[in-house]
mmCIF file of C-alpha atoms in Angstrom:
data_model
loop_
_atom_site.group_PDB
_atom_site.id
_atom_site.type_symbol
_atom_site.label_atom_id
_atom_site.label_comp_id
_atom_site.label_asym_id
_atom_site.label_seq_id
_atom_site.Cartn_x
_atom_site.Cartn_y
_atom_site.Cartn_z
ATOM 1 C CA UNK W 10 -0.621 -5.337 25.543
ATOM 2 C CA UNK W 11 -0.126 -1.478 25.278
ATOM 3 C CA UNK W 12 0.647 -0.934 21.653
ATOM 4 C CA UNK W 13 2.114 2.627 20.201
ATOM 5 C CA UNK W 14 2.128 3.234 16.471
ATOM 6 C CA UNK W 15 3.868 6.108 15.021
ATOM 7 C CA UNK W 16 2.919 7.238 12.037
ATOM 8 C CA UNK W 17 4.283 9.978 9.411
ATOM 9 C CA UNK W 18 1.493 12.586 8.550
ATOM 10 C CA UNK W 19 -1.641 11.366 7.638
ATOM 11 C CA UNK W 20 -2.925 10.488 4.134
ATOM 12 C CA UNK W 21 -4.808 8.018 2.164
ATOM 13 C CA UNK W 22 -1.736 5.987 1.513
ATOM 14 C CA UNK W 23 -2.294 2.055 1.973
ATOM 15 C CA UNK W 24 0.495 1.556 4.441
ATOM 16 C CA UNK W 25 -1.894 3.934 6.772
ATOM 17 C CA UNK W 26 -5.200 2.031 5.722
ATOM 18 C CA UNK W 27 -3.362 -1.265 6.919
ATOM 19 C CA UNK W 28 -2.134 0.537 10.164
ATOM 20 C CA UNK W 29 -5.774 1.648 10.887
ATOM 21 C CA UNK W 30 -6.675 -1.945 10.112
ATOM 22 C CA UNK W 31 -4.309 -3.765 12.868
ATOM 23 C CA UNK W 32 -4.807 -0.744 15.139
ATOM 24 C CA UNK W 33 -8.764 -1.302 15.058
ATOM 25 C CA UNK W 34 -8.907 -4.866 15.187
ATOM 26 C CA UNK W 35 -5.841 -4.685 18.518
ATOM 27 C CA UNK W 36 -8.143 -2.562 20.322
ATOM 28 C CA UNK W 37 -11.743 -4.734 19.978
ATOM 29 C CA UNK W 38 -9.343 -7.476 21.211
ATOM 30 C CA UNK W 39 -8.727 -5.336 24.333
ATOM 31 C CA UNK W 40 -5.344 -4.404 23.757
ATOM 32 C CA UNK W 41 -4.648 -0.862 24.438
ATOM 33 C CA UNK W 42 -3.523 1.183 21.609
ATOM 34 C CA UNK W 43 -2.620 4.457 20.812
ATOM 35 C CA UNK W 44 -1.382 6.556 17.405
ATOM 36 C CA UNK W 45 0.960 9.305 17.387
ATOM 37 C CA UNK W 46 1.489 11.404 14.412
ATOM 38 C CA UNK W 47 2.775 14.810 13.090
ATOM 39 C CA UNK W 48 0.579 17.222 10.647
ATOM 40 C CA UNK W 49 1.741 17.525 7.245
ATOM 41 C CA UNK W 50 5.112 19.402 6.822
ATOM 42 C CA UNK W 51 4.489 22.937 5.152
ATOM 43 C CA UNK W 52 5.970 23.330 2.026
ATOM 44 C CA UNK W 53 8.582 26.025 0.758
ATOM 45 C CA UNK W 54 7.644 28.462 -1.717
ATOM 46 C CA UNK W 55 9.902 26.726 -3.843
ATOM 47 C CA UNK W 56 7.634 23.367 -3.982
ATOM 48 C CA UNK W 57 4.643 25.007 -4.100
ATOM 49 C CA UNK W 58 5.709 26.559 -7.979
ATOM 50 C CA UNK W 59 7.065 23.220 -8.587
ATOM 51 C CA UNK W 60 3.394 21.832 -8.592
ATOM 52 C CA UNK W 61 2.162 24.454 -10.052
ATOM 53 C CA UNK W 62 3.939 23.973 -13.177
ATOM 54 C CA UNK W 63 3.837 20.635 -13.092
ATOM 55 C CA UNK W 64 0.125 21.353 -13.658
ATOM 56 C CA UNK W 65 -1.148 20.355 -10.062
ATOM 57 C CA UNK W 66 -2.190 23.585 -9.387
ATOM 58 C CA UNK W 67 -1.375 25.501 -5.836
ATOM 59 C CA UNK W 68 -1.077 23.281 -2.947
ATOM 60 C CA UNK W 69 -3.391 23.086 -0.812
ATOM 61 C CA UNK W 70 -1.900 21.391 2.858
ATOM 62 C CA UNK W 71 -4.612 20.918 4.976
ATOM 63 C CA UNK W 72 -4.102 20.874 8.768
ATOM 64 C CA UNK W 73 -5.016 17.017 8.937
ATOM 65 C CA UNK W 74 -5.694 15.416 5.421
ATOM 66 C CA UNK W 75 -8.015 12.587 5.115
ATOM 67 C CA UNK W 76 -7.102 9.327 6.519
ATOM 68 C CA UNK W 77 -8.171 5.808 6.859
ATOM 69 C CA UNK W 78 -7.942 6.787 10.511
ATOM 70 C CA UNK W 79 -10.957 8.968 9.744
ATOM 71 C CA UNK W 80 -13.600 8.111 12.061
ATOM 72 C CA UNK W 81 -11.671 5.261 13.652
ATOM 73 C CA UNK W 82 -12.300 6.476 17.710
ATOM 74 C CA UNK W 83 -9.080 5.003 18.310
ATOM 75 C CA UNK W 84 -6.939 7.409 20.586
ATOM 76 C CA UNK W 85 -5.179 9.317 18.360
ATOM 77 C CA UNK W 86 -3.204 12.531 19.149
ATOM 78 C CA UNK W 87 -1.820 14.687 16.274
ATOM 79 C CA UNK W 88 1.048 17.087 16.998
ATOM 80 C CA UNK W 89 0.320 20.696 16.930
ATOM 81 C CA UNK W 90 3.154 21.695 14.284
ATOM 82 C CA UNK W 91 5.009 19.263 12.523
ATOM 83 C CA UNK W 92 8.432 17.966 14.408
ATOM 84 C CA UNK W 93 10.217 14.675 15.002
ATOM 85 C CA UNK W 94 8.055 12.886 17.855
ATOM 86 C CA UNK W 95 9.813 12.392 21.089
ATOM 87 C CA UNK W 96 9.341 11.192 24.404
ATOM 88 C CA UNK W 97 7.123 13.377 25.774
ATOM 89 C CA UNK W 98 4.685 12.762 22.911
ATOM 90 C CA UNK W 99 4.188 8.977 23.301
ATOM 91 C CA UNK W 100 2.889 7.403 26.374
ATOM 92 C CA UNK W 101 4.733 4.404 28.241
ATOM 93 C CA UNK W 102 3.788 1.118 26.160
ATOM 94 C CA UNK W 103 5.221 -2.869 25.760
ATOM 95 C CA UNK W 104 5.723 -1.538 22.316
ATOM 96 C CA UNK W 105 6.435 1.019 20.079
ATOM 97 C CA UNK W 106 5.571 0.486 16.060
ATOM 98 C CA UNK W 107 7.443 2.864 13.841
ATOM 99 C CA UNK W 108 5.866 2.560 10.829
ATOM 100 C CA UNK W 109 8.112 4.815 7.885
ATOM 101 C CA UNK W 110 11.988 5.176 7.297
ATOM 102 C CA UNK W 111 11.566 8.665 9.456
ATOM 103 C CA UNK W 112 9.453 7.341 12.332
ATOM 104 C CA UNK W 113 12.261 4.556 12.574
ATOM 105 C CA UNK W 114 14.673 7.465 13.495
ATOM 106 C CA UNK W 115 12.254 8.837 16.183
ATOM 107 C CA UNK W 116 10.954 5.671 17.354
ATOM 108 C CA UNK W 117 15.140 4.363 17.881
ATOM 109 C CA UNK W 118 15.485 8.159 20.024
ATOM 110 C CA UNK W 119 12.844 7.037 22.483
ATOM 111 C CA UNK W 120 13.445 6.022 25.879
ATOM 112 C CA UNK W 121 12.759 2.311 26.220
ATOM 113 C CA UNK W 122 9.576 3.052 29.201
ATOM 114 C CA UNK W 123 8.488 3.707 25.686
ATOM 115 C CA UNK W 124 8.321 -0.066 24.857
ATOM 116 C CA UNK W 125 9.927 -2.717 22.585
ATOM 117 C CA UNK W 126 11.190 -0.817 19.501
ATOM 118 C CA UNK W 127 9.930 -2.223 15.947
ATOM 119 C CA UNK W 128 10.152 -1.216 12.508
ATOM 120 C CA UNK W 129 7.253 -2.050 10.696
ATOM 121 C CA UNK W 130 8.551 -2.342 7.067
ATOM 122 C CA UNK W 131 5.982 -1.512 4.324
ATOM 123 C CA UNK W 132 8.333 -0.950 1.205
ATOM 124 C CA UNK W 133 11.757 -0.219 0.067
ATOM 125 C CA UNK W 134 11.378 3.478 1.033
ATOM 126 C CA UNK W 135 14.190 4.753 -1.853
ATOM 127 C CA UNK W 136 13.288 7.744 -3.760
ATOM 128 C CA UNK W 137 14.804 10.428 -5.497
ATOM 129 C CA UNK W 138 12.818 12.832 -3.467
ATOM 130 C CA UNK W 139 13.948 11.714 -0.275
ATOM 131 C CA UNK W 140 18.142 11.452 1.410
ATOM 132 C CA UNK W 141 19.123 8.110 0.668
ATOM 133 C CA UNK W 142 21.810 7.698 2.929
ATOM 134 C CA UNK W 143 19.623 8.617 5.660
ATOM 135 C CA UNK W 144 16.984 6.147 4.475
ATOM 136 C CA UNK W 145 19.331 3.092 4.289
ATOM 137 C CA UNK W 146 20.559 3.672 7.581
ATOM 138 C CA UNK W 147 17.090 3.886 9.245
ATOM 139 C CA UNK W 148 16.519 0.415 8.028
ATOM 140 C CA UNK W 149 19.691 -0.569 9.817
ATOM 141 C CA UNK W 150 18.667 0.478 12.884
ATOM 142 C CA UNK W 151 18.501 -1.709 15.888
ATOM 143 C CA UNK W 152 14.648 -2.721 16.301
ATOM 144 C CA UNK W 153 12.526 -5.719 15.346
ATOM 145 C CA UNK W 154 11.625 -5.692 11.569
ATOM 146 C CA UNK W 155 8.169 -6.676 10.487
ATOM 147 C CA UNK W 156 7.129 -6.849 6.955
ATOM 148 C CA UNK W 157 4.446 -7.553 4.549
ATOM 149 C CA UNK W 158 6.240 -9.781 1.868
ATOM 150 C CA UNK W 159 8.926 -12.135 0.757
ATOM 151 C CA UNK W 160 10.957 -9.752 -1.604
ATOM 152 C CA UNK W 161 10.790 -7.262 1.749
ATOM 153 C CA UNK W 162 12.139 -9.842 3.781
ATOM 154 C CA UNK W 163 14.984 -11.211 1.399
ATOM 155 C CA UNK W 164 15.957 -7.084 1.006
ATOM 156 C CA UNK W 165 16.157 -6.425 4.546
ATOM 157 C CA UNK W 166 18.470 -9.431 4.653
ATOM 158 C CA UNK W 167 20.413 -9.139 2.014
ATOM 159 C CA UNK W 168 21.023 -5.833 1.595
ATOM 160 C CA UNK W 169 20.677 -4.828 5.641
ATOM 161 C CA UNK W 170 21.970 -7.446 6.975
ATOM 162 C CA UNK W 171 18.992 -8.356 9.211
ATOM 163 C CA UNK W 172 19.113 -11.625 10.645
ATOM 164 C CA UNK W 173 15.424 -11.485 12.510
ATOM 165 C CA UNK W 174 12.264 -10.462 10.023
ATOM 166 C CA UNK W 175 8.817 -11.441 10.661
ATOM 167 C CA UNK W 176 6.610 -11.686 7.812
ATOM 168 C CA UNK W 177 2.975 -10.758 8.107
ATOM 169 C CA UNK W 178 1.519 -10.454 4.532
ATOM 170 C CA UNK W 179 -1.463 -7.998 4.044
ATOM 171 C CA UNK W 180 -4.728 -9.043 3.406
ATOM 172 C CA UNK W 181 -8.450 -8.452 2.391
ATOM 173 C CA UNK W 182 -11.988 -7.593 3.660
ATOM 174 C CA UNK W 183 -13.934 -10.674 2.182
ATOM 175 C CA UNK W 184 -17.332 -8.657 3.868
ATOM 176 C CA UNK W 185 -16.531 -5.884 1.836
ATOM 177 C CA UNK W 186 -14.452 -7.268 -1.146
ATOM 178 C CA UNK W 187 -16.413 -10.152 -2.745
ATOM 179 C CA UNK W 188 -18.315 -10.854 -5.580
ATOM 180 C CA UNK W 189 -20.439 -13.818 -7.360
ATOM 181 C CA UNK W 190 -19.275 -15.769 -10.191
ATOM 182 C CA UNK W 191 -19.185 -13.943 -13.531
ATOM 183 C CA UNK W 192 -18.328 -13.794 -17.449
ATOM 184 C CA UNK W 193 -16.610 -11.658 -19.052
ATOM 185 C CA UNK W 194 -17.516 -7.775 -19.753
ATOM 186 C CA UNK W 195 -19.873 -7.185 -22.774
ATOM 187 C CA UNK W 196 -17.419 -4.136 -23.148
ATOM 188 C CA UNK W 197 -13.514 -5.226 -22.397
ATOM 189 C CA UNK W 198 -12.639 -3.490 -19.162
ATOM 190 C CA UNK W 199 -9.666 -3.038 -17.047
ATOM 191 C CA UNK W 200 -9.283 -1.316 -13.577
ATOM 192 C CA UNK W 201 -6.348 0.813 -12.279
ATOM 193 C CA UNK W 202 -5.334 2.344 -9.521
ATOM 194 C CA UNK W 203 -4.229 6.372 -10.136
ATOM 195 C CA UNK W 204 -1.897 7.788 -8.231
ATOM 196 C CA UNK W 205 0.653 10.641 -9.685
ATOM 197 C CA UNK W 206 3.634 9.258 -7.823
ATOM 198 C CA UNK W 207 5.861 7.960 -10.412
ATOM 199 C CA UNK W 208 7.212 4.544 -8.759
ATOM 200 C CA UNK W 209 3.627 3.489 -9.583
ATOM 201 C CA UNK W 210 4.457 3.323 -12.961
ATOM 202 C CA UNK W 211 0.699 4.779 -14.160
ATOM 203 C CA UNK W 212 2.682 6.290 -17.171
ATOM 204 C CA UNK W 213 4.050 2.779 -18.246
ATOM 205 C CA UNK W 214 0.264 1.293 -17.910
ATOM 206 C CA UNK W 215 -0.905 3.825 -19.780
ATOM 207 C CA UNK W 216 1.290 3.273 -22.736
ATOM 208 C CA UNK W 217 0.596 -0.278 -22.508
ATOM 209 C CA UNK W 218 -3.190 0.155 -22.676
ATOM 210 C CA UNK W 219 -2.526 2.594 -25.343
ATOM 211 C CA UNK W 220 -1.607 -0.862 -27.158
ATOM 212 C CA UNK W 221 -4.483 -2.975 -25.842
ATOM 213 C CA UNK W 222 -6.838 -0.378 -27.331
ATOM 214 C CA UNK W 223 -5.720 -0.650 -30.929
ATOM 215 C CA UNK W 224 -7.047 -4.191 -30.814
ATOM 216 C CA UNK W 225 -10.205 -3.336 -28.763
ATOM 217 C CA UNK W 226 -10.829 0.419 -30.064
ATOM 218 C CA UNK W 227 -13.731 -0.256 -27.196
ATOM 219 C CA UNK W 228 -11.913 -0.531 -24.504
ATOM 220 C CA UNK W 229 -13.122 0.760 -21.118
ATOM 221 C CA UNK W 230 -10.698 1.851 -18.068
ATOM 222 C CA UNK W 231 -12.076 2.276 -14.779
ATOM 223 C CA UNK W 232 -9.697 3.838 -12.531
ATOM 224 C CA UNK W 233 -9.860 5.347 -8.999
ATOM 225 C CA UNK W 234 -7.452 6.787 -6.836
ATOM 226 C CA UNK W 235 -6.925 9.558 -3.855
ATOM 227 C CA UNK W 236 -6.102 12.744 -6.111
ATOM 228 C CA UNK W 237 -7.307 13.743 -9.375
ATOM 229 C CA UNK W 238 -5.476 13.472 -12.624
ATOM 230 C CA UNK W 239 -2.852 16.209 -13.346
ATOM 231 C CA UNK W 240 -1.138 17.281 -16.680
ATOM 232 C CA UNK W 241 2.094 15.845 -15.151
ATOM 233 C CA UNK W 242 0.374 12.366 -15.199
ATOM 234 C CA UNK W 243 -2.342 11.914 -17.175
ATOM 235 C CA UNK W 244 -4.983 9.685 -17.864
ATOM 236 C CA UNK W 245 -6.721 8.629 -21.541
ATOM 237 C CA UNK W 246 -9.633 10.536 -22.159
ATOM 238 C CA UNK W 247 -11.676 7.446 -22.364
ATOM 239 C CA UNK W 248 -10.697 7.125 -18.645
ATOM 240 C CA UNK W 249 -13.407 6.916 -15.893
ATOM 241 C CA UNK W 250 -12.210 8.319 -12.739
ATOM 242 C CA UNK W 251 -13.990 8.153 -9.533
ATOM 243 C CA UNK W 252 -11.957 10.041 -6.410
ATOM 244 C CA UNK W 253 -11.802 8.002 -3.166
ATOM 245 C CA UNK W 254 -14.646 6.226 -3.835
ATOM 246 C CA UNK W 255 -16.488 4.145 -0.642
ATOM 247 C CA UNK W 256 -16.343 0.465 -0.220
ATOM 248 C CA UNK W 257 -19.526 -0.435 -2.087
ATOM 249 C CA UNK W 258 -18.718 1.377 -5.370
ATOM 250 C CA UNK W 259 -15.308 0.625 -4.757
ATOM 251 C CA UNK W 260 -15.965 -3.246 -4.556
ATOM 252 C CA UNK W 261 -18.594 -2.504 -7.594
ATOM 253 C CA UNK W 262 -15.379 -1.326 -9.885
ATOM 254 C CA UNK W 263 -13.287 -4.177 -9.165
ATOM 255 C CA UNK W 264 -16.387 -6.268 -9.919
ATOM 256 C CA UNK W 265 -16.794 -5.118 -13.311
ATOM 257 C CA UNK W 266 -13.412 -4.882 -15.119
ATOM 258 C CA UNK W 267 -12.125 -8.422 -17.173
ATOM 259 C CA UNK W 268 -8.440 -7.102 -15.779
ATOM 260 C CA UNK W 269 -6.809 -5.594 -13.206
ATOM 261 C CA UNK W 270 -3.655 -3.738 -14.119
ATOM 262 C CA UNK W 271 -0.746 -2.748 -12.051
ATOM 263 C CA UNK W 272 2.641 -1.009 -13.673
ATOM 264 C CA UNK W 273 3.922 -0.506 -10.251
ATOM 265 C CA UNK W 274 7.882 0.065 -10.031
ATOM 266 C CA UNK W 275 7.947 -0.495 -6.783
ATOM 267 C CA UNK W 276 5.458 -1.578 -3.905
ATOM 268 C CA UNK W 277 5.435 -3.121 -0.550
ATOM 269 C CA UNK W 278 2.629 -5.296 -0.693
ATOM 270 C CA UNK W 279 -0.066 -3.075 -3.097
ATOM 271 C CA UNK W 280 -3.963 -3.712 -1.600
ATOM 272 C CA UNK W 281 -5.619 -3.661 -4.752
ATOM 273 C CA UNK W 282 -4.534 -6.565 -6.701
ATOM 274 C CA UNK W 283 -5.827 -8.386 -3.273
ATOM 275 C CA UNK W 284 -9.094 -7.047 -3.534
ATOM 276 C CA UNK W 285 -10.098 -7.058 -6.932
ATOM 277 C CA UNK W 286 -8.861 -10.936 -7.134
ATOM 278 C CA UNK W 287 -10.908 -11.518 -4.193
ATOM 279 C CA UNK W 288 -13.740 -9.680 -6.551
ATOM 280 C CA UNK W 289 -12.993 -12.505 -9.206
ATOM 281 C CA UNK W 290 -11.122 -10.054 -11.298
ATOM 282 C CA UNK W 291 -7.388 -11.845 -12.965
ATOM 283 C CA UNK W 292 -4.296 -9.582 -12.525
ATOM 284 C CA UNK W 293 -1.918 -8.304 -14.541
ATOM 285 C CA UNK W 294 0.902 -7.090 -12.521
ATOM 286 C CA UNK W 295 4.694 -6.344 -12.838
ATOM 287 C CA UNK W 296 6.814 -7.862 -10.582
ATOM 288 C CA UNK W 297 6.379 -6.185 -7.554
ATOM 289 C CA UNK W 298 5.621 -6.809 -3.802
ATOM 290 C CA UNK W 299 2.602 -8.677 -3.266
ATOM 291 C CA UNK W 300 1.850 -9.528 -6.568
ATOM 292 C CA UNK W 301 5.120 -11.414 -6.623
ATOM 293 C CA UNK W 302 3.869 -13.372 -4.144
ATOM 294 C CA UNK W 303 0.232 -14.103 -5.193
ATOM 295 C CA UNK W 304 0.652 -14.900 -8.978
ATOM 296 C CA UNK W 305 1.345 -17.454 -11.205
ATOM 297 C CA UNK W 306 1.614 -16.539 -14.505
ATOM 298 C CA UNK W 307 -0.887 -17.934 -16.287
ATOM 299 C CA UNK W 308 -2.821 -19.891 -13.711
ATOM 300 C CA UNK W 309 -5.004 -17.187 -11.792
ATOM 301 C CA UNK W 310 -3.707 -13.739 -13.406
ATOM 302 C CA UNK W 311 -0.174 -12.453 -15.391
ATOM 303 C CA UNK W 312 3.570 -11.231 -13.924
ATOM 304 C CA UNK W 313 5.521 -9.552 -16.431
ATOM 305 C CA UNK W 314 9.092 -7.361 -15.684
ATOM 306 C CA UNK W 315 8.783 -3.813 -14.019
ATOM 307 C CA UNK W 316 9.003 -0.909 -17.211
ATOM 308 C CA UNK W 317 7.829 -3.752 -19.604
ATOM 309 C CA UNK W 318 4.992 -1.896 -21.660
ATOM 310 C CA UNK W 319 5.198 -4.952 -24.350
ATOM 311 C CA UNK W 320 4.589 -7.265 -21.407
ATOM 312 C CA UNK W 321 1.957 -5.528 -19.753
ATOM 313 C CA UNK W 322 -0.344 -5.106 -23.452
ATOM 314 C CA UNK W 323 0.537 -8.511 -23.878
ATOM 315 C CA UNK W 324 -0.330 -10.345 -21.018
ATOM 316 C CA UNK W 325 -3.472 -8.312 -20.838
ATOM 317 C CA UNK W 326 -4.457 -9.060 -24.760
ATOM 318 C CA UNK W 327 -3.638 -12.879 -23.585
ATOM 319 C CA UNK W 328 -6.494 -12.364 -20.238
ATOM 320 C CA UNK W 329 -9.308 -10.012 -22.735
ATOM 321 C CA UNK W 330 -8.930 -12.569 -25.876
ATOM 322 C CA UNK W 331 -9.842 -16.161 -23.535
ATOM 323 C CA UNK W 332 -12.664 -17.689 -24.147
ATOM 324 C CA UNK W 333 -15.680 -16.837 -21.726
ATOM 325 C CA UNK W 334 -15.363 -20.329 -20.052
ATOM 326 C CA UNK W 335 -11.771 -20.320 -19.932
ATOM 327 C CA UNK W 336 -11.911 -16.447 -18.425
ATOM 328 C CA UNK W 337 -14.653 -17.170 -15.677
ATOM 329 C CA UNK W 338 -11.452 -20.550 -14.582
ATOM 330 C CA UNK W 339 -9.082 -17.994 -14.356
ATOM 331 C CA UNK W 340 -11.249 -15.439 -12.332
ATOM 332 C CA UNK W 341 -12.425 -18.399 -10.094
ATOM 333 C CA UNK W 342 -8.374 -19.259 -9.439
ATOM 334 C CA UNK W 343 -7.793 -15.927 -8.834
ATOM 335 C CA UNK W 344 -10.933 -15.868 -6.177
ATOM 336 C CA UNK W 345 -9.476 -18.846 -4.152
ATOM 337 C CA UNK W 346 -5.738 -17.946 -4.161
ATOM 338 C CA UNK W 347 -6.518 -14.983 -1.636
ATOM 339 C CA UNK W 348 -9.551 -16.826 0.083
ATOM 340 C CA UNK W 349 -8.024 -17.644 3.319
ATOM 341 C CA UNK W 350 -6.502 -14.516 2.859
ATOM 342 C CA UNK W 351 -8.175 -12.615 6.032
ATOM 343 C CA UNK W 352 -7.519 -9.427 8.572
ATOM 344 C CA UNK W 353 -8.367 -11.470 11.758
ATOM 345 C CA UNK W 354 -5.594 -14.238 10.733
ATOM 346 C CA UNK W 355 -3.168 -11.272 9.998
ATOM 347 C CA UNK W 356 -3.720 -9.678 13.251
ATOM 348 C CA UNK W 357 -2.790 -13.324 14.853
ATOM 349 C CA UNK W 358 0.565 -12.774 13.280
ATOM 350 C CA UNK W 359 0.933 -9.332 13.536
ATOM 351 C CA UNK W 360 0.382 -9.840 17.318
ATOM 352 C CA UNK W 361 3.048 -13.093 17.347
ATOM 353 C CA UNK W 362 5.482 -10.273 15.727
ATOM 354 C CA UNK W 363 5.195 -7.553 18.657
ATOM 355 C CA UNK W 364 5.262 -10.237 21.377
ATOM 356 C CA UNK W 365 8.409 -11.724 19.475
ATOM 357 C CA UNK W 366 9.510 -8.157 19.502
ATOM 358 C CA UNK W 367 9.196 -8.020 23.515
ATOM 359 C CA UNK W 368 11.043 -11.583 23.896
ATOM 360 C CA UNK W 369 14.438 -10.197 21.553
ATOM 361 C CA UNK W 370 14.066 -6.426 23.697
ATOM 362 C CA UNK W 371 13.982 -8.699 27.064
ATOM 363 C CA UNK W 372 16.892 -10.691 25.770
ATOM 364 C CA UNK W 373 18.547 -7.212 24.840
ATOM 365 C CA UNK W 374 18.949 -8.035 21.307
ATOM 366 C CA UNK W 375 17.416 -5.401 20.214
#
């Protein structure tokens, strides 16, 4: 099959880490694939004071930013200024991916020599930085949905009005996301991810390890992330922060933290609760994409309501205070639940969805 993805500027984002993924593992399976993408957009004078006095200091926009497409050798072509992609930018295919709200709108403008059009659907793309309107109408648009989990699929239903959506739920590296039965820490630890986006709700986990250290003045955070902490969004002081860190000392962090916290307000599907319960770490998660759909309160890790700061100190005070036998049954449920959790079987469905998407684009339905 001759597969295009389209892709919104390039970043370390995990909806671009999960592209790479498919796209990599398509293409040793002898599909042809290519990527099409636009640089980052300048920004106005305007935005660049903005950060600076939100205390990120003056942006720097590289030309191409670091991506999980880094190093790939998949055939890749970046446009030379940024600008909606258009037919003469994307080469004849069976089908196109658009893989963001904006893409959608570019991918829908292509001729169909282009291939079957789908909309690969990796959150609820509404923000207050972005037009709304404009948003909610790409995800009305006429291609093939394919998303990542079951609150993704009941929202393009129920609030779209999308009959047709294939679910293909994100997964894990179990060769580079693994680890051998533990205890618990002889220091209490918990992992999170940073980010300074606000819908990932670091402020709210924050506050609620503010709590968690009151009863466990020792506490330890690991954290990691793609940009460094900023006035705007800070981190504890007792932080440790390690900046796009590789797979090894990434799969080392996950390994060594009693709890992994998310305070997410919003995600997709969210990689690293995935990966740090396939590292035997429990959860504790607010109610949020894939989380939602990998934990049961109480049996392998902790779901408590999005904003909840009570809920999150709690549920993490319940995971830190077990007993070391009844922790090391809680990090082994954790393990399993996301053991036949794997890229290759992914790919099997992710590969069902496009040929599904060719079958409705034959039929005309979409």
């Amino acid at each position: 099959m001759r597969i295009t993805f389209v892709l919104p500027p390039l970043s370390m984002a995990g909806g671009i880490k999960v592209v790479a993924i498919y796209a990599r593992l398509l293409s040793a399976r002898g599909h042809t694939v290519h990527i099409v993408s636009p640089p980052a957009k300048p920004l106005s004078l305007r935005e660049k004071f903005r950060a600076l006095r939100r205390g990120e200091g003056w942006p720097q926009i590289e030309r191409q930013a670091k991506s999980h497409l880094d190093g790939s050798g998949l055939a890749h072509r970046v446009l030379a200024t940024w600008r909606p992609i258009d037919d003469g930018d994307v080469p004849n295919a069976d089908v196109v991916v658009a893989t963001w709200w904006e893409t959608a709108e570019w991918v829908h403008a292509l001729s169909r020599r282009k291939g079957a059009k789908v909309h690969f659907v990796q959150g609820h793309e509404i923000f207050p930085f972005l037009p709304r309107a404009r948003v909610q109408a790409a995800y009305c648009l006429p291609l093939h949905k394919v998303t990542i989990s079951r609150w993704l699929v009941e929202l393009l239903q129920d609030e779209y009005g999308t009959a047709v959506v294939d679910c293909v739920p994100n997964s894990v590296d179990h060769a580079h996301f693994h680890a051998s039965p533990r205890g618990k820490q002889p220091r209490p630890t918990v992992g999170l991810l940073y980010s300074r986006s606000p819908f990932k709700g670091v402020d709210a986990s924050v506050a609620a390890l503010t709590r968690v250290k009151q009863v466990y003045p020792d506490l330890r955070l690991l954290c990691f992330g793609a940009e460094r902490p900023s006035a705007a969004a800070p981190l504890p002081d007792y932080a440790e922060f390690h900046e796009l860190p590789a797979r090894e000392p990434l799969r080392a962090l996950y390994a060594s933290c009693d709890v992994w916290l998310c305070g997410s307000r919003s995600e997709g599907f969210h990689l690293p609760p995935v990966e740090a319960m396939a590292c035997r770490t429990p959860v504790v998660s607010t109610r949020v994409g894939g989380p939602i759909d990998l934990i049961d309160s109480g049996v392998n890790g902790e779901l408590v309501d999005i904003d909840d700061v009570a809920g999150l100190a709690n549920a993490m005070l319940r995971v830190l205070a077990l007993p070391d036998a009844d922790w090391r049954a809680l990090s082994e449920r954790a393990c399993r639940t996301v053991a036949d959790y794997t890229w290759e079987h992914a790919a099997d469905r992710f590969l069902a969805a496009l040929e599904h998407a060719r079958e409705r684009a034959a039929m005309g339905e979409i």
